[in-house]
Amino acid sequence: MTKSIGILTSGGDCPGLNAAIRAVGKTAVDHYGWNLIGFQNGFRGLMENRTVKLDGAALSGILTIGGTILGTSRDKPHKMPVGGKVLDMTDAMVEIYRQHHLDALVCLGGAGTAKNAYRLAQKGINVINLPKTIDNDIVGTDISFGYDTALSIATEAIDRLHSTAHSHHRIIVVETMGHKVGWLALGAGIGGGADVVLIPEIPYDVDIVAEAIRKRVRCGKRFSIVAVAEGAVSRETARERRNADESAANDKKKSPSKKSRPEPSDMDAASAGHTLMLAQQLEEKTGLESRVSILGYVQRGGTPSPADRVLATRFGTACAALIEKERYGVLVAAHGDEIRPVPLDDVVGRLKYVPVDHPWVHSARLIGICLGDQVP
Ligand code: F6P
């Protein structure tokens, strides 16, 4: 029986999306002889029935191209902006899915996309998710595609910042992406030889960071590199947020419609301000000039690394094989050398935070990196 498959990309873009689309497509179309249609701009394209036929020509030459040929958005099926209102369009999406007589819908996305796909699954759509994000914060998989490329970009940036920090005897504070989880800052900080790494999971004390930098100066190192995740916070801010969360949780019980936490785009301005303030505090407390580099969207741009091309291809081919077995409602996940399905039920609503006792954290401390909670 010839199957018909739908595919979409949702959430922040990242290198590897087109490699994954290509792998799903070549396996589905060339190997199994199925039909494949793409929905444009994430779940919005499913609602608006904006499709593109993904045949051999469409899939050719996209392995190395960054971004997504389908376009993406952060629109959610149950909170879809339509004509100035925010509506639950889940049923409308199910109707489009049925109109196309689809056997499955492949969703390439992060933690937010898993939640949205799970909602569609509960309405009877056969969904399969592929783990996409530079944050590597998806539960149930060792790694997501996009992370390796962003790690390479951020690490190379930190490499380059060493020469200017050393030449000017400065503190360079380099902000990576990662508004809730610190894998990118931690990995790039270790790989790039940062002296301080600040991640959301370990609220920092700016006086401890300053003392670690002063200690380096006393040892003749009159420069320091501080790698900070955009979501890293001071101990004071962490305390204020916990209190705010508690009061928001209480408010939510009283008025459920109230917006809970800011969206990533709301966080961008806040994190930039936070990083600038941190740099200024460190300059005041150490006497060293400080400068800031915010890596931002450079970390999500350009061609995927070879590792991400291989990983995305493995996820995509495994996805098509799961459709052949009619195994739905799962995340295609990397476990060591294997790729295996993990029920979405075990994934949604959770993030893969950096454990404070993770081996990477331990290694960072052993080589003298300050994580903001103690002076090395
Ligand atoms: O989720 C991936 C990510 O790149 C985060 O690291 C970042 O904070 C966020 O997306 C930015 O979101 P947007 O692209 O909507 O500004």
Short mmCIF file of C-alpha atoms and ligand atoms in Angstrom, two decimals:
data_model
loop_
_atom_site.label_atom_id
_atom_site.label_comp_id
_atom_site.label_asym_id
_atom_site.label_seq_id
_atom_site.Cartn_x
_atom_site.Cartn_y
_atom_site.Cartn_z
CA MET A 1 0.00 0.00 0.00
CA THR A 2 1.55 3.35 -1.02
CA LYS A 3 1.69 5.59 2.02
CA SER A 4 1.37 9.38 2.05
CA ILE A 5 3.51 11.23 4.56
CA GLY A 6 3.39 14.85 5.73
CA ILE A 7 6.43 16.66 7.14
CA LEU A 8 6.96 20.04 8.81
CA THR A 9 9.64 21.95 10.68
CA SER A 10 8.70 23.92 13.77
CA GLY A 11 10.43 26.16 16.32
CA GLY A 12 13.87 27.74 16.01
CA ASP A 13 15.69 26.74 12.84
CA CYS A 14 19.08 25.03 12.95
CA PRO A 15 21.64 23.41 10.65
CA GLY A 16 20.67 19.85 9.80
CA LEU A 17 16.96 20.40 9.19
CA ASN A 18 17.34 20.02 5.43
CA ALA A 19 19.59 17.00 5.89
CA ALA A 20 16.83 15.40 7.97
CA ILE A 21 14.10 16.34 5.45
CA ARG A 22 16.27 14.86 2.70
CA ALA A 23 16.80 11.60 4.62
CA VAL A 24 13.11 11.15 5.42
CA GLY A 25 12.28 12.01 1.82
CA LYS A 26 14.82 9.86 0.02
CA THR A 27 13.95 6.85 2.19
CA ALA A 28 10.19 7.40 1.88
CA VAL A 29 10.07 8.32 -1.82
CA ASP A 30 13.01 6.45 -3.34
CA HIS A 31 13.25 3.42 -1.07
CA TYR A 32 9.60 2.79 -0.12
CA GLY A 33 7.88 4.47 -3.11
CA TRP A 34 5.63 6.62 -0.92
CA ASN A 35 4.35 10.17 -1.42
CA LEU A 36 5.76 13.00 0.70
CA ILE A 37 4.32 16.51 1.12
CA GLY A 38 5.85 19.32 3.12
CA PHE A 39 3.79 21.81 5.12
CA GLN A 40 5.29 25.28 5.13
CA ASN A 41 6.15 27.36 8.20
CA GLY A 42 5.50 24.81 10.90
CA PHE A 43 2.04 24.03 12.25
CA ARG A 44 0.69 27.23 10.66
CA GLY A 45 1.25 25.66 7.23
CA LEU A 46 -0.73 22.60 8.32
CA MET A 47 -3.59 24.84 9.42
CA GLU A 48 -3.48 26.90 6.18
CA ASN A 49 -2.86 23.81 3.99
CA ARG A 50 0.27 25.40 2.51
CA THR A 51 2.02 22.43 0.93
CA VAL A 52 4.99 21.66 -1.28
CA LYS A 53 5.53 18.31 -3.00
CA LEU A 54 8.81 16.80 -1.84
CA ASP A 55 9.94 14.73 -4.83
CA GLY A 56 13.44 13.89 -6.01
CA ALA A 57 13.99 17.35 -7.48
CA ALA A 58 12.93 19.12 -4.29
CA LEU A 59 15.18 16.90 -2.17
CA SER A 60 18.21 17.27 -4.38
CA GLY A 61 21.14 19.43 -3.23
CA ILE A 62 19.78 20.34 0.21
CA LEU A 63 22.03 18.21 2.45
CA THR A 64 24.49 21.05 3.06
CA ILE A 65 22.04 23.95 3.15
CA GLY A 66 21.30 25.61 6.50
CA GLY A 67 17.85 26.53 7.72
CA THR A 68 14.77 24.72 6.39
CA ILE A 69 13.42 24.65 2.83
CA LEU A 70 9.92 24.41 4.36
CA GLY A 71 10.21 27.52 6.53
CA THR A 72 9.31 27.37 10.23
CA SER A 73 7.39 29.21 12.94
CA ARG A 74 6.77 28.97 16.65
CA ASP A 75 2.97 28.89 16.15
CA LYS A 76 1.18 26.37 18.36
CA PRO A 77 -1.89 24.38 17.14
CA HIS A 78 -3.93 25.19 20.23
CA LYS A 79 -2.87 28.88 20.44
CA MET A 80 -2.81 29.94 16.77
CA PRO A 81 -2.86 33.69 16.02
CA VAL A 82 -5.71 34.11 13.50
CA GLY A 83 -7.06 37.54 12.50
CA GLY A 84 -5.96 39.25 15.68
CA LYS A 85 -7.30 36.45 17.88
CA VAL A 86 -5.61 33.39 19.36
CA LEU A 87 -7.60 30.26 18.52
CA ASP A 88 -7.36 26.52 19.06
CA MET A 89 -6.94 25.26 15.49
CA THR A 90 -6.11 21.66 16.36
CA ASP A 91 -9.30 20.23 14.85
CA ALA A 92 -8.78 22.22 11.65
CA MET A 93 -5.33 20.67 11.35
CA VAL A 94 -6.71 17.18 11.83
CA GLU A 95 -9.16 17.92 9.00
CA ILE A 96 -6.34 18.99 6.63
CA TYR A 97 -4.39 15.84 7.60
CA ARG A 98 -7.40 13.72 6.72
CA GLN A 99 -8.09 15.61 3.46
CA HIS A 100 -4.62 14.61 2.29
CA HIS A 101 -5.26 11.00 3.37
CA LEU A 102 -1.96 11.08 5.24
CA ASP A 103 -0.65 7.98 7.01
CA ALA A 104 1.73 9.96 9.24
CA LEU A 105 2.97 13.46 10.07
CA VAL A 106 6.71 13.91 10.70
CA CYS A 107 7.52 16.89 12.95
CA LEU A 108 11.09 18.19 13.12
CA GLY A 109 11.40 20.31 16.24
CA GLY A 110 12.46 20.78 19.82
CA ALA A 111 10.78 20.40 23.18
CA GLY A 112 7.97 22.80 22.27
CA THR A 113 7.26 20.95 19.03
CA ALA A 114 7.07 17.66 20.93
CA LYS A 115 4.28 19.13 23.08
CA ASN A 116 2.41 20.36 20.00
CA ALA A 117 2.83 17.07 18.15
CA TYR A 118 1.61 15.21 21.24
CA ARG A 119 -1.59 17.30 21.21
CA LEU A 120 -2.18 16.33 17.57
CA ALA A 121 -1.47 12.68 18.43
CA GLN A 122 -4.18 12.84 21.08
CA LYS A 123 -6.57 13.92 18.30
CA GLY A 124 -5.69 10.86 16.22
CA ILE A 125 -2.85 12.07 14.01
CA ASN A 126 0.02 9.58 13.59
CA VAL A 127 3.01 11.74 14.55
CA ILE A 128 6.72 11.00 14.68
CA ASN A 129 9.15 13.63 16.02
CA LEU A 130 12.81 14.15 15.16
CA PRO A 131 14.90 15.91 17.85
CA LYS A 132 16.02 19.29 16.48
CA THR A 133 17.61 22.09 18.49
CA ILE A 134 20.97 23.71 19.06
CA ASP A 135 20.17 23.67 22.79
CA ASN A 136 20.35 19.86 23.08
CA ASP A 137 17.64 20.13 25.76
CA ILE A 138 15.32 17.35 24.50
CA VAL A 139 14.65 14.59 27.02
CA GLY A 140 14.93 10.99 25.82
CA THR A 141 17.74 11.41 23.31
CA ASP A 142 21.50 11.65 23.91
CA ILE A 143 21.71 14.47 21.41
CA SER A 144 19.64 16.55 19.00
CA PHE A 145 20.80 17.55 15.56
CA GLY A 146 21.91 21.18 15.37
CA TYR A 147 23.85 20.98 18.63
CA ASP A 148 27.15 19.81 17.13
CA THR A 149 27.16 22.60 14.55
CA ALA A 150 26.33 25.29 17.10
CA LEU A 151 28.97 23.86 19.43
CA SER A 152 31.57 24.16 16.64
CA ILE A 153 30.54 27.73 15.84
CA ALA A 154 30.58 28.85 19.48
CA THR A 155 33.85 27.09 20.22
CA GLU A 156 35.56 28.68 17.22
CA ALA A 157 34.25 32.07 18.32
CA ILE A 158 35.76 31.57 21.78
CA ASP A 159 39.05 30.46 20.19
CA ARG A 160 39.13 33.73 18.25
CA LEU A 161 38.26 35.85 21.27
CA HIS A 162 41.33 34.61 23.17
CA SER A 163 43.75 36.61 21.00
CA THR A 164 41.99 39.93 21.47
CA ALA A 165 41.44 39.34 25.21
CA HIS A 166 45.14 38.50 25.63
CA SER A 167 46.33 41.45 23.53
CA HIS A 168 44.24 44.01 25.41
CA HIS A 169 44.44 42.40 28.87
CA ARG A 170 40.62 42.29 28.93
CA ILE A 171 37.71 40.23 30.17
CA ILE A 172 35.66 39.09 27.18
CA VAL A 173 32.15 37.96 28.10
CA VAL A 174 30.79 35.79 25.27
CA GLU A 175 27.09 34.96 25.34
CA THR A 176 25.88 31.72 23.76
CA MET A 177 22.31 30.68 23.10
CA GLY A 178 20.46 28.48 25.58
CA HIS A 179 17.71 30.35 27.42
CA LYS A 180 16.91 27.55 29.87
CA VAL A 181 19.65 24.95 29.48
CA GLY A 182 23.44 25.30 29.47
CA TRP A 183 24.78 22.48 27.24
CA LEU A 184 25.95 24.91 24.54
CA ALA A 185 27.75 27.28 26.92
CA LEU A 186 29.28 24.38 28.89
CA GLY A 187 30.46 22.49 25.81
CA ALA A 188 31.83 25.57 24.03
CA GLY A 189 33.36 26.84 27.26
CA ILE A 190 35.26 23.59 27.81
CA GLY A 191 36.11 23.17 24.14
CA GLY A 192 37.13 26.81 23.73
CA GLY A 193 39.19 26.98 26.92
CA ALA A 194 37.03 29.55 28.71
CA ASP A 195 38.08 30.49 32.23
CA VAL A 196 34.54 30.97 33.50
CA VAL A 197 31.38 29.18 32.30
CA LEU A 198 27.99 30.34 33.57
CA ILE A 199 24.91 28.23 32.85
CA PRO A 200 21.23 28.54 33.89
CA GLU A 201 21.48 25.40 36.01
CA ILE A 202 24.11 26.89 38.35
CA PRO A 203 23.09 30.41 39.48
CA TYR A 204 26.31 32.38 39.95
CA ASP A 205 27.72 34.81 42.52
CA VAL A 206 29.35 37.69 40.66
CA ASP A 207 31.80 38.22 43.54
CA ILE A 208 33.00 34.64 43.17
CA VAL A 209 33.48 35.15 39.43
CA ALA A 210 35.39 38.38 40.07
CA GLU A 211 37.64 36.68 42.63
CA ALA A 212 38.39 33.85 40.17
CA ILE A 213 39.45 36.45 37.59
CA ARG A 214 41.53 38.37 40.17
CA LYS A 215 43.21 35.09 41.13
CA ARG A 216 44.21 34.63 37.47
CA VAL A 217 45.68 38.14 37.43
CA ARG A 218 47.72 37.32 40.54
CA CYS A 219 49.07 34.32 38.59
CA GLY A 220 50.06 36.59 35.70
CA LYS A 221 47.02 35.93 33.46
CA ARG A 222 45.74 39.47 32.88
CA PHE A 223 42.85 38.36 30.64
CA SER A 224 39.84 36.06 31.05
CA ILE A 225 37.17 34.55 28.84
CA VAL A 226 33.70 34.25 30.41
CA ALA A 227 31.29 32.01 28.46
CA VAL A 228 27.73 32.72 29.60
CA ALA A 229 24.49 31.09 28.46
CA GLU A 230 21.82 33.66 27.63
CA GLY A 231 19.69 32.12 30.35
CA ALA A 232 22.34 32.17 33.10
CA VAL A 233 21.28 34.11 36.18
CA SER A 234 22.81 35.40 39.39
CA ARG A 235 21.82 33.82 42.67
CA GLU A 236 19.73 36.90 43.47
CA THR A 237 17.86 36.72 40.17
CA ALA A 238 17.30 32.98 40.61
CA ARG A 239 15.76 33.67 44.01
CA GLU A 240 13.55 36.44 42.60
CA ARG A 241 12.40 34.14 39.76
CA ARG A 242 11.57 31.31 42.15
CA ASN A 243 9.43 33.72 44.16
CA ALA A 244 7.83 35.05 40.93
CA ASP A 245 7.12 31.50 39.75
CA GLU A 246 5.50 30.64 43.06
CA SER A 247 3.26 33.71 42.92
CA ALA A 248 2.52 33.08 39.20
CA ALA A 249 1.52 29.50 40.07
CA ASN A 250 -0.81 30.85 42.73
CA ASP A 251 -2.21 33.45 40.27
CA LYS A 252 -2.70 30.73 37.63
CA LYS A 253 -4.95 28.88 39.99
CA LYS A 254 -7.04 32.05 40.25
CA SER A 255 -6.89 33.16 36.54
CA PRO A 256 -5.74 30.28 34.21
CA SER A 257 -5.52 32.47 31.05
CA LYS A 258 -2.66 34.63 32.45
CA LYS A 259 0.60 34.36 30.37
CA SER A 260 3.08 32.35 32.43
CA ARG A 261 6.72 32.81 31.37
CA PRO A 262 8.23 34.98 28.59
CA GLU A 263 8.76 33.39 25.16
CA PRO A 264 12.36 33.00 23.88
CA SER A 265 12.07 36.18 21.82
CA ASP A 266 11.00 38.06 24.96
CA MET A 267 14.13 36.69 26.62
CA ASP A 268 16.58 37.96 23.96
CA ALA A 269 16.52 41.61 25.07
CA ALA A 270 16.56 40.60 28.72
CA SER A 271 19.56 38.30 28.28
CA ALA A 272 21.54 40.90 26.30
CA GLY A 273 20.99 43.40 29.10
CA HIS A 274 21.99 40.80 31.68
CA THR A 275 25.23 39.99 29.89
CA LEU A 276 26.15 43.65 29.50
CA MET A 277 25.47 44.21 33.19
CA LEU A 278 27.61 41.21 34.13
CA ALA A 279 30.52 42.54 32.05
CA GLN A 280 30.23 45.95 33.70
CA GLN A 281 30.12 44.41 37.19
CA LEU A 282 33.24 42.35 36.45
CA GLU A 283 35.09 45.43 35.16
CA GLU A 284 34.21 47.34 38.33
CA LYS A 285 35.16 44.46 40.62
CA THR A 286 38.43 43.44 38.90
CA GLY A 287 39.75 46.67 37.39
CA LEU A 288 40.15 44.90 34.01
CA GLU A 289 38.43 46.36 30.96
CA SER A 290 35.59 44.14 29.80
CA ARG A 291 33.90 43.69 26.44
CA VAL A 292 30.90 41.62 25.29
CA SER A 293 30.32 39.39 22.27
CA ILE A 294 26.80 38.06 21.83
CA LEU A 295 26.95 35.14 19.38
CA GLY A 296 23.18 35.02 18.86
CA TYR A 297 21.84 33.63 15.59
CA VAL A 298 25.26 32.97 14.10
CA GLN A 299 25.05 29.75 16.14
CA ARG A 300 21.98 28.65 14.14
CA GLY A 301 23.28 29.63 10.71
CA GLY A 302 24.96 28.04 7.78
CA THR A 303 25.82 24.55 6.71
CA PRO A 304 25.53 21.65 9.20
CA SER A 305 28.68 20.03 10.52
CA PRO A 306 29.52 16.57 9.10
CA ALA A 307 28.45 15.05 12.42
CA ASP A 308 25.06 16.76 12.22
CA ARG A 309 24.62 15.66 8.60
CA VAL A 310 25.23 12.04 9.62
CA LEU A 311 23.02 12.33 12.72
CA ALA A 312 20.16 13.99 10.84
CA THR A 313 20.40 11.36 8.11
CA ARG A 314 20.29 8.55 10.69
CA PHE A 315 17.25 10.14 12.38
CA GLY A 316 15.49 10.59 9.03
CA THR A 317 16.04 7.07 7.74
CA ALA A 318 15.04 5.59 11.11
CA CYS A 319 11.87 7.71 11.02
CA ALA A 320 10.83 6.26 7.64
CA ALA A 321 11.51 2.73 8.92
CA LEU A 322 9.24 3.41 11.93
CA ILE A 323 6.48 4.58 9.57
CA GLU A 324 6.90 1.32 7.64
CA LYS A 325 6.28 -0.48 10.96
CA GLU A 326 3.42 1.95 11.74
CA ARG A 327 5.14 2.91 15.02
CA TYR A 328 3.69 6.36 15.87
CA GLY A 329 3.51 8.76 18.79
CA VAL A 330 7.26 8.57 19.31
CA LEU A 331 10.44 10.63 19.28
CA VAL A 332 13.23 9.18 17.12
CA ALA A 333 16.04 9.19 19.68
CA ALA A 334 19.80 8.59 19.78
CA HIS A 335 20.93 6.15 22.47
CA GLY A 336 24.68 5.51 22.15
CA ASP A 337 25.23 4.00 18.71
CA GLU A 338 21.54 3.15 18.35
CA ILE A 339 18.56 5.15 17.09
CA ARG A 340 15.35 4.04 18.77
CA PRO A 341 11.77 5.24 19.33
CA VAL A 342 10.85 6.84 22.66
CA PRO A 343 7.15 7.43 23.47
CA LEU A 344 6.32 11.15 23.24
CA ASP A 345 4.50 10.67 26.52
CA ASP A 346 7.91 10.24 28.18
CA VAL A 347 9.30 13.39 26.55
CA VAL A 348 6.72 16.18 26.58
CA GLY A 349 6.72 18.88 29.21
CA ARG A 350 10.31 18.16 30.29
CA LEU A 351 13.71 19.63 29.42
CA LYS A 352 17.11 17.90 29.58
CA TYR A 353 18.93 20.22 31.98
CA VAL A 354 22.66 19.96 32.71
CA PRO A 355 22.91 17.89 35.93
CA VAL A 356 25.12 19.78 38.40
CA ASP A 357 27.08 16.53 38.91
CA HIS A 358 27.41 15.78 35.18
CA PRO A 359 30.86 14.49 34.05
CA TRP A 360 31.30 17.62 31.89
CA VAL A 361 30.76 19.80 35.00
CA HIS A 362 33.24 17.66 36.95
CA SER A 363 35.86 17.92 34.18
CA ALA A 364 35.37 21.68 33.97
CA ARG A 365 36.04 22.05 37.69
CA LEU A 366 39.10 19.75 37.52
CA ILE A 367 40.75 21.94 34.87
CA GLY A 368 40.08 25.09 36.92
CA ILE A 369 37.05 26.55 35.16
CA CYS A 370 34.97 28.74 37.49
CA LEU A 371 31.25 27.87 37.26
CA GLY A 372 30.20 30.85 39.35
CA ASP A 373 29.55 28.93 42.57
CA GLN A 374 33.10 28.51 43.89
CA VAL A 375 36.56 29.95 43.21
CA PRO A 376 38.71 27.23 41.52
O1 F6P B 1 15.53 27.04 21.00
C1 F6P B 1 16.62 27.35 20.24
C2 F6P B 1 16.94 28.80 20.39
O2 F6P B 1 17.94 29.12 19.50
C3 F6P B 1 17.37 29.20 21.80
O3 F6P B 1 18.70 28.85 22.08
C4 F6P B 1 17.15 30.68 21.73
O4 F6P B 1 17.05 31.28 23.00
C5 F6P B 1 15.82 30.74 20.99
O5 F6P B 1 15.81 29.63 20.10
C6 F6P B 1 15.63 32.02 20.20
O6 F6P B 1 14.30 31.98 19.72
P1 F6P B 1 13.84 32.87 18.46
O7 F6P B 1 14.50 32.27 17.25
O8 F6P B 1 12.34 32.70 18.41
O9 F6P B 1 14.29 34.26 18.71
#
